[in-house]
mmCIF file of C-alpha atoms in Angstrom:
data_model
loop_
_atom_site.group_PDB
_atom_site.id
_atom_site.type_symbol
_atom_site.label_atom_id
_atom_site.label_comp_id
_atom_site.label_asym_id
_atom_site.label_seq_id
_atom_site.Cartn_x
_atom_site.Cartn_y
_atom_site.Cartn_z
ATOM 1 C CA UNK A 24 5.329 -34.659 174.358
ATOM 2 C CA UNK A 25 1.652 -35.465 173.823
ATOM 3 C CA UNK A 26 0.979 -35.185 177.540
ATOM 4 C CA UNK A 27 2.540 -31.723 177.755
ATOM 5 C CA UNK A 28 0.540 -30.642 174.725
ATOM 6 C CA UNK A 29 -2.708 -31.729 176.378
ATOM 7 C CA UNK A 30 -1.816 -29.917 179.585
ATOM 8 C CA UNK A 31 -1.009 -26.732 177.717
ATOM 9 C CA UNK A 32 -4.172 -27.016 175.671
ATOM 10 C CA UNK A 33 -6.307 -27.595 178.744
ATOM 11 C CA UNK A 34 -4.744 -24.681 180.587
ATOM 12 C CA UNK A 35 -5.339 -22.315 177.687
ATOM 13 C CA UNK A 36 -8.935 -23.483 177.306
ATOM 14 C CA UNK A 37 -9.625 -23.068 180.994
ATOM 15 C CA UNK A 38 -8.236 -19.543 180.965
ATOM 16 C CA UNK A 39 -10.309 -18.613 177.909
ATOM 17 C CA UNK A 40 -13.517 -19.989 179.386
ATOM 18 C CA UNK A 41 -13.048 -17.894 182.513
ATOM 19 C CA UNK A 42 -12.501 -14.660 180.551
ATOM 20 C CA UNK A 43 -15.041 -11.863 180.762
ATOM 21 C CA UNK A 44 -18.067 -11.636 178.493
ATOM 22 C CA UNK A 45 -18.120 -8.231 176.848
ATOM 23 C CA UNK A 46 -21.249 -6.162 176.403
ATOM 24 C CA UNK A 47 -21.609 -4.502 172.995
ATOM 25 C CA UNK A 48 -20.851 -1.064 174.446
ATOM 26 C CA UNK A 49 -17.707 -2.279 176.241
ATOM 27 C CA UNK A 50 -16.515 -4.098 173.136
ATOM 28 C CA UNK A 51 -16.942 -0.964 171.046
ATOM 29 C CA UNK A 52 -15.127 1.161 173.611
ATOM 30 C CA UNK A 53 -12.151 -1.220 173.700
ATOM 31 C CA UNK A 54 -12.031 -1.431 169.901
ATOM 32 C CA UNK A 55 -12.047 2.346 169.575
ATOM 33 C CA UNK A 56 -9.399 2.767 172.250
ATOM 34 C CA UNK A 57 -7.111 0.431 170.327
ATOM 35 C CA UNK A 58 -7.995 1.777 166.875
ATOM 36 C CA UNK A 59 -7.512 5.433 167.725
ATOM 37 C CA UNK A 60 -5.096 5.363 170.675
ATOM 38 C CA UNK A 61 -3.180 2.103 170.106
ATOM 39 C CA UNK A 62 -3.917 1.079 173.693
ATOM 40 C CA UNK A 63 -2.289 -2.352 174.143
ATOM 41 C CA UNK A 64 -4.310 -3.045 177.281
ATOM 42 C CA UNK A 65 -7.570 -2.595 175.365
ATOM 43 C CA UNK A 66 -6.304 -4.830 172.564
ATOM 44 C CA UNK A 67 -5.354 -7.641 174.951
ATOM 45 C CA UNK A 68 -8.643 -7.391 176.800
ATOM 46 C CA UNK A 69 -10.586 -7.584 173.525
ATOM 47 C CA UNK A 70 -8.587 -10.578 172.298
ATOM 48 C CA UNK A 71 -8.771 -12.453 175.613
ATOM 49 C CA UNK A 72 -12.545 -12.000 175.772
ATOM 50 C CA UNK A 73 -12.995 -13.736 172.398
ATOM 51 C CA UNK A 74 -10.372 -16.446 172.777
ATOM 52 C CA UNK A 75 -13.162 -18.870 173.705
ATOM 53 C CA UNK A 76 -14.649 -18.224 170.247
ATOM 54 C CA UNK A 77 -11.288 -19.023 168.638
ATOM 55 C CA UNK A 78 -10.917 -22.236 170.656
ATOM 56 C CA UNK A 79 -14.451 -23.347 169.833
ATOM 57 C CA UNK A 80 -13.813 -22.865 166.114
ATOM 58 C CA UNK A 81 -10.420 -24.607 166.299
ATOM 59 C CA UNK A 82 -11.937 -27.690 167.948
ATOM 60 C CA UNK A 83 -14.250 -28.175 164.954
ATOM 61 C CA UNK A 84 -11.219 -28.859 162.750
ATOM 62 C CA UNK A 85 -9.549 -31.466 165.002
ATOM 63 C CA UNK A 86 -10.812 -34.273 162.746
ATOM 64 C CA UNK A 87 -8.277 -33.311 160.086
ATOM 65 C CA UNK A 88 -5.461 -34.869 162.088
ATOM 66 C CA UNK A 89 -3.708 -31.631 163.030
ATOM 67 C CA UNK A 90 -2.384 -31.070 166.558
ATOM 68 C CA UNK A 91 -5.092 -29.433 168.685
ATOM 69 C CA UNK A 92 -2.744 -27.010 170.412
ATOM 70 C CA UNK A 93 -1.396 -25.772 167.093
ATOM 71 C CA UNK A 94 -4.935 -25.340 165.788
ATOM 72 C CA UNK A 95 -5.783 -23.163 168.786
ATOM 73 C CA UNK A 96 -2.606 -21.157 168.305
ATOM 74 C CA UNK A 97 -3.516 -20.507 164.668
ATOM 75 C CA UNK A 98 -7.025 -19.522 165.717
ATOM 76 C CA UNK A 99 -5.420 -17.066 168.134
ATOM 77 C CA UNK A 100 -3.321 -15.648 165.297
ATOM 78 C CA UNK A 101 -6.463 -15.062 163.247
ATOM 79 C CA UNK A 102 -8.152 -13.443 166.233
ATOM 80 C CA UNK A 103 -5.197 -11.101 166.793
ATOM 81 C CA UNK A 104 -5.169 -10.099 163.114
ATOM 82 C CA UNK A 105 -8.878 -9.356 163.288
ATOM 83 C CA UNK A 106 -8.429 -7.189 166.377
ATOM 84 C CA UNK A 107 -5.606 -5.193 164.803
ATOM 85 C CA UNK A 108 -7.496 -4.602 161.546
ATOM 86 C CA UNK A 109 -10.968 -4.065 162.973
ATOM 87 C CA UNK A 110 -12.574 -0.700 162.238
ATOM 88 C CA UNK A 111 -15.090 0.016 165.032
ATOM 89 C CA UNK A 112 -16.948 2.538 162.878
ATOM 90 C CA UNK A 113 -18.048 0.037 160.229
ATOM 91 C CA UNK A 114 -21.161 -0.954 162.155
ATOM 92 C CA UNK A 115 -20.267 -4.631 162.635
ATOM 93 C CA UNK A 116 -19.783 -6.487 165.918
ATOM 94 C CA UNK A 117 -16.185 -7.532 166.478
ATOM 95 C CA UNK A 118 -17.210 -11.160 167.006
ATOM 96 C CA UNK A 119 -18.757 -11.251 163.515
ATOM 97 C CA UNK A 120 -15.658 -9.724 161.921
ATOM 98 C CA UNK A 121 -13.283 -11.938 163.917
ATOM 99 C CA UNK A 122 -15.070 -15.136 162.856
ATOM 100 C CA UNK A 123 -13.929 -14.687 159.242
ATOM 101 C CA UNK A 124 -10.285 -14.116 160.226
ATOM 102 C CA UNK A 125 -10.215 -17.042 162.652
ATOM 103 C CA UNK A 126 -11.765 -19.391 160.100
ATOM 104 C CA UNK A 127 -9.361 -18.269 157.360
ATOM 105 C CA UNK A 128 -6.338 -18.722 159.631
ATOM 106 C CA UNK A 129 -7.396 -22.204 160.766
ATOM 107 C CA UNK A 130 -8.259 -23.424 157.280
ATOM 108 C CA UNK A 131 -4.987 -22.166 155.806
ATOM 109 C CA UNK A 132 -3.091 -23.949 158.588
ATOM 110 C CA UNK A 133 -4.982 -27.212 158.037
ATOM 111 C CA UNK A 134 -4.358 -27.076 154.293
ATOM 112 C CA UNK A 135 -0.649 -26.365 154.808
ATOM 113 C CA UNK A 136 -0.182 -29.295 157.169
ATOM 114 C CA UNK A 137 -2.624 -31.891 155.911
ATOM 115 C CA UNK A 138 -0.300 -33.016 153.132
ATOM 116 C CA UNK A 139 3.154 -32.350 151.717
ATOM 117 C CA UNK A 140 1.388 -31.010 148.643
ATOM 118 C CA UNK A 141 -0.797 -27.944 149.151
ATOM 119 C CA UNK A 142 -4.349 -29.201 148.777
ATOM 120 C CA UNK A 143 -6.307 -26.023 148.077
ATOM 121 C CA UNK A 144 -5.044 -22.750 146.687
ATOM 122 C CA UNK A 145 -8.248 -21.169 145.392
ATOM 123 C CA UNK A 146 -11.536 -20.368 147.108
ATOM 124 C CA UNK A 147 -13.344 -23.206 145.287
ATOM 125 C CA UNK A 148 -10.629 -25.734 146.149
ATOM 126 C CA UNK A 149 -10.696 -24.727 149.814
ATOM 127 C CA UNK A 150 -14.470 -25.078 149.871
ATOM 128 C CA UNK A 151 -14.164 -28.505 148.280
ATOM 129 C CA UNK A 152 -11.593 -29.698 150.797
ATOM 130 C CA UNK A 153 -13.758 -28.852 153.788
ATOM 131 C CA UNK A 154 -17.158 -29.810 152.317
ATOM 132 C CA UNK A 155 -16.489 -32.513 149.706
ATOM 133 C CA UNK A 156 -17.233 -35.585 151.836
ATOM 134 C CA UNK A 157 -20.368 -34.086 153.364
ATOM 135 C CA UNK A 158 -21.838 -33.091 149.986
ATOM 136 C CA UNK A 159 -20.861 -36.408 148.381
ATOM 137 C CA UNK A 160 -22.467 -38.436 151.188
ATOM 138 C CA UNK A 161 -25.680 -36.429 150.983
ATOM 139 C CA UNK A 162 -25.931 -36.840 147.205
ATOM 140 C CA UNK A 163 -25.256 -40.580 147.483
ATOM 141 C CA UNK A 164 -28.078 -40.893 150.044
ATOM 142 C CA UNK A 165 -30.452 -38.960 147.802
ATOM 143 C CA UNK A 166 -29.612 -41.187 144.830
ATOM 144 C CA UNK A 167 -30.071 -44.364 146.920
ATOM 145 C CA UNK A 168 -33.410 -43.157 148.298
ATOM 146 C CA UNK A 169 -34.668 -42.405 144.806
ATOM 147 C CA UNK A 170 -33.799 -45.913 143.652
ATOM 148 C CA UNK A 171 -31.713 -44.546 140.790
ATOM 149 C CA UNK A 172 -28.120 -45.378 139.975
ATOM 150 C CA UNK A 173 -25.283 -43.028 139.137
ATOM 151 C CA UNK A 174 -21.759 -43.711 137.937
ATOM 152 C CA UNK A 175 -18.561 -42.164 139.286
ATOM 153 C CA UNK A 176 -18.337 -39.448 136.629
ATOM 154 C CA UNK A 177 -21.975 -38.421 136.966
ATOM 155 C CA UNK A 178 -21.675 -38.183 140.762
ATOM 156 C CA UNK A 179 -18.688 -35.869 140.454
ATOM 157 C CA UNK A 180 -20.645 -33.755 137.988
ATOM 158 C CA UNK A 181 -23.471 -33.485 140.528
ATOM 159 C CA UNK A 182 -20.998 -32.428 143.213
ATOM 160 C CA UNK A 183 -19.496 -29.790 140.921
ATOM 161 C CA UNK A 184 -22.947 -28.426 140.079
ATOM 162 C CA UNK A 185 -24.066 -28.466 143.702
ATOM 163 C CA UNK A 186 -20.993 -26.584 144.946
ATOM 164 C CA UNK A 187 -20.609 -24.301 141.943
ATOM 165 C CA UNK A 188 -17.023 -25.365 141.185
ATOM 166 C CA UNK A 189 -15.240 -26.718 138.078
ATOM 167 C CA UNK A 190 -15.496 -30.469 137.505
ATOM 168 C CA UNK A 191 -11.688 -30.687 137.267
ATOM 169 C CA UNK A 192 -11.412 -29.375 140.845
ATOM 170 C CA UNK A 193 -13.834 -32.045 142.067
ATOM 171 C CA UNK A 194 -11.863 -34.788 140.325
ATOM 172 C CA UNK A 195 -8.584 -33.520 141.767
ATOM 173 C CA UNK A 196 -10.007 -33.270 145.290
ATOM 174 C CA UNK A 197 -11.493 -36.758 145.021
ATOM 175 C CA UNK A 198 -8.014 -38.084 144.348
ATOM 176 C CA UNK A 199 -6.350 -35.949 147.029
ATOM 177 C CA UNK A 200 -8.760 -37.017 149.758
ATOM 178 C CA UNK A 201 -8.565 -40.682 148.751
ATOM 179 C CA UNK A 202 -5.186 -41.088 150.423
ATOM 180 C CA UNK A 203 -1.601 -40.744 149.349
ATOM 181 C CA UNK A 204 0.068 -37.802 147.636
ATOM 182 C CA UNK A 205 0.509 -37.917 143.881
ATOM 183 C CA UNK A 206 2.576 -35.960 141.426
ATOM 184 C CA UNK A 207 1.060 -32.769 140.057
ATOM 185 C CA UNK A 208 2.824 -33.631 136.818
ATOM 186 C CA UNK A 209 0.610 -36.676 136.312
ATOM 187 C CA UNK A 210 -1.995 -36.445 133.569
ATOM 188 C CA UNK A 211 -5.708 -35.951 134.179
ATOM 189 C CA UNK A 212 -7.980 -38.768 133.082
ATOM 190 C CA UNK A 213 -10.530 -36.589 131.287
ATOM 191 C CA UNK A 214 -8.156 -34.119 129.635
ATOM 192 C CA UNK A 215 -5.548 -35.935 127.605
ATOM 193 C CA UNK A 216 -2.112 -34.332 127.710
ATOM 194 C CA UNK A 217 -2.998 -31.887 130.519
ATOM 195 C CA UNK A 218 -1.203 -32.100 133.858
ATOM 196 C CA UNK A 219 -2.843 -31.461 137.237
ATOM 197 C CA UNK A 220 -0.431 -28.619 137.951
ATOM 198 C CA UNK A 221 -2.075 -26.629 135.163
ATOM 199 C CA UNK A 222 -5.288 -26.423 137.217
ATOM 200 C CA UNK A 223 -3.679 -24.497 140.082
ATOM 201 C CA UNK A 224 -4.570 -20.824 140.088
ATOM 202 C CA UNK A 225 -2.948 -17.730 141.540
ATOM 203 C CA UNK A 226 -4.020 -17.247 145.161
ATOM 204 C CA UNK A 227 -3.351 -13.516 145.405
ATOM 205 C CA UNK A 228 -7.101 -12.856 145.639
ATOM 206 C CA UNK A 229 -7.353 -15.013 148.765
ATOM 207 C CA UNK A 230 -6.569 -13.480 152.131
ATOM 208 C CA UNK A 231 -7.249 -10.208 153.871
ATOM 209 C CA UNK A 232 -9.088 -8.669 150.931
ATOM 210 C CA UNK A 233 -11.331 -11.709 150.578
ATOM 211 C CA UNK A 234 -12.099 -11.773 154.296
ATOM 212 C CA UNK A 235 -12.986 -8.068 154.274
ATOM 213 C CA UNK A 236 -15.286 -8.544 151.277
ATOM 214 C CA UNK A 237 -17.097 -11.438 152.936
ATOM 215 C CA UNK A 238 -17.499 -9.432 156.132
ATOM 216 C CA UNK A 239 -18.820 -6.421 154.191
ATOM 217 C CA UNK A 240 -21.230 -8.631 152.263
ATOM 218 C CA UNK A 241 -22.650 -10.029 155.504
ATOM 219 C CA UNK A 242 -23.012 -6.524 156.914
ATOM 220 C CA UNK A 243 -24.790 -5.219 153.803
ATOM 221 C CA UNK A 244 -27.120 -8.218 153.740
ATOM 222 C CA UNK A 245 -28.087 -7.559 157.354
ATOM 223 C CA UNK A 246 -28.774 -3.869 156.660
ATOM 224 C CA UNK A 247 -30.912 -4.668 153.625
ATOM 225 C CA UNK A 248 -32.932 -7.295 155.505
ATOM 226 C CA UNK A 249 -33.566 -4.808 158.315
ATOM 227 C CA UNK A 250 -34.663 -2.152 155.817
ATOM 228 C CA UNK A 251 -36.982 -4.554 153.984
ATOM 229 C CA UNK A 252 -38.583 -5.323 157.339
ATOM 230 C CA UNK A 253 -39.987 -1.780 157.379
ATOM 231 C CA UNK A 254 -42.069 -2.472 154.240
ATOM 232 C CA UNK A 255 -45.433 -4.189 153.976
ATOM 233 C CA UNK A 256 -45.664 -7.458 152.057
ATOM 234 C CA UNK A 257 -46.699 -5.856 148.746
ATOM 235 C CA UNK A 258 -43.996 -3.176 148.865
ATOM 236 C CA UNK A 259 -41.367 -5.743 149.762
ATOM 237 C CA UNK A 260 -42.364 -7.989 146.862
ATOM 238 C CA UNK A 261 -42.143 -5.106 144.390
ATOM 239 C CA UNK A 262 -38.720 -3.963 145.618
ATOM 240 C CA UNK A 263 -37.289 -7.493 145.573
ATOM 241 C CA UNK A 264 -38.638 -8.217 142.074
ATOM 242 C CA UNK A 265 -37.550 -4.834 140.696
ATOM 243 C CA UNK A 266 -34.250 -4.133 142.482
ATOM 244 C CA UNK A 267 -32.845 -7.251 144.153
ATOM 245 C CA UNK A 268 -32.949 -9.882 141.429
ATOM 246 C CA UNK A 269 -30.569 -10.580 138.547
ATOM 247 C CA UNK A 270 -33.379 -10.092 136.012
ATOM 248 C CA UNK A 271 -35.689 -7.276 137.216
ATOM 249 C CA UNK A 272 -39.349 -7.773 136.377
ATOM 250 C CA UNK A 273 -41.445 -5.251 134.472
ATOM 251 C CA UNK A 274 -44.100 -3.081 136.070
ATOM 252 C CA UNK A 275 -46.716 -4.725 133.840
ATOM 253 C CA UNK A 276 -45.898 -8.290 134.924
ATOM 254 C CA UNK A 277 -45.963 -7.396 138.609
ATOM 255 C CA UNK A 278 -49.190 -5.428 138.196
ATOM 256 C CA UNK A 279 -50.814 -8.407 136.510
ATOM 257 C CA UNK A 280 -50.052 -10.651 139.464
ATOM 258 C CA UNK A 281 -51.109 -8.095 142.061
ATOM 259 C CA UNK A 282 -54.252 -7.107 140.171
ATOM 260 C CA UNK A 283 -53.324 -3.419 139.924
ATOM 261 C CA UNK A 284 -52.318 -1.090 137.120
ATOM 262 C CA UNK A 285 -48.774 -0.461 135.933
ATOM 263 C CA UNK A 286 -48.974 3.090 137.283
ATOM 264 C CA UNK A 287 -50.079 1.841 140.708
ATOM 265 C CA UNK A 288 -47.078 -0.498 140.852
ATOM 266 C CA UNK A 289 -44.827 2.476 140.015
ATOM 267 C CA UNK A 290 -46.392 4.482 142.862
ATOM 268 C CA UNK A 291 -45.929 1.637 145.328
ATOM 269 C CA UNK A 292 -42.321 1.189 144.212
ATOM 270 C CA UNK A 293 -41.574 4.904 144.693
ATOM 271 C CA UNK A 294 -43.199 4.811 148.112
ATOM 272 C CA UNK A 295 -41.215 1.737 149.162
ATOM 273 C CA UNK A 296 -37.900 3.140 147.924
ATOM 274 C CA UNK A 297 -38.425 6.303 149.960
ATOM 275 C CA UNK A 298 -38.843 4.168 153.065
ATOM 276 C CA UNK A 299 -35.685 2.212 152.273
ATOM 277 C CA UNK A 300 -33.641 5.359 151.612
ATOM 278 C CA UNK A 301 -34.705 6.815 154.921
ATOM 279 C CA UNK A 302 -33.814 3.642 156.816
ATOM 280 C CA UNK A 303 -30.475 3.194 155.033
ATOM 281 C CA UNK A 304 -29.425 6.859 155.114
ATOM 282 C CA UNK A 305 -27.056 6.222 158.042
ATOM 283 C CA UNK A 306 -25.062 3.686 156.023
ATOM 284 C CA UNK A 307 -22.891 5.502 153.521
ATOM 285 C CA UNK A 308 -22.773 4.165 149.977
ATOM 286 C CA UNK A 309 -25.202 1.257 150.380
ATOM 287 C CA UNK A 310 -28.069 3.037 148.558
ATOM 288 C CA UNK A 311 -26.111 3.234 145.328
ATOM 289 C CA UNK A 312 -24.973 -0.375 145.701
ATOM 290 C CA UNK A 313 -28.561 -1.658 145.495
ATOM 291 C CA UNK A 314 -29.713 0.939 142.979
ATOM 292 C CA UNK A 315 -32.035 3.171 145.021
#
């Protein structure tokens, strides 16, 4: 059984590695032909060309003890979903869009099969599962190098702060990754009378909508970075401090640092925003999203 699996895996990998490499124009043409005309041939050609990407991503998760062939199959499922949902007019390369779907499909499969009990059902729990050991090891090295000492509870608090997740999720994942399954009806150590099952959250927000949002966020970030590249250093600093921070700075404070008047800062800001609007005019809706 294992031998057959390896043969099948090797055959699929070899076929993927020999597939064509698509130019951006060809990729866009195939995506449009599928999106508008439902051309199956274009869909299959698009998927086959990026199967090597799916296989490469699947191989990175082999350390979780899941069958390699099944990982590749799940990566292929994610790739197919991406191809069927991809909108060629959104201004994003298919490979970028597909990466999110492939990753989501693989991670969901790993989490479903790693244990009898589902390990991660929320975005923070999934992030913990795949990054917990790496972050913990790094923090332990930093503590050792500093010559300080930290107890178990403090280390988990550092992990929670570092990853931006609740401490209870860190404590649960620590236990889950330590080895055997345990009952979700068992009580938490730090919250008397509360069972672990109470920490599980609804996962309706995870899935296609989440993947689309992440893809859109990456696209918008790229557009903004390109637009900011058209500004000089002073204009860029003003726009970032005034429009792209959680707490916008005042004209006076910026003027004080730059050695110019409040009115001059206002003029430079207006000038910079005009440049940004012109550069971003081809992307519908993004101007209002960043407040220009």
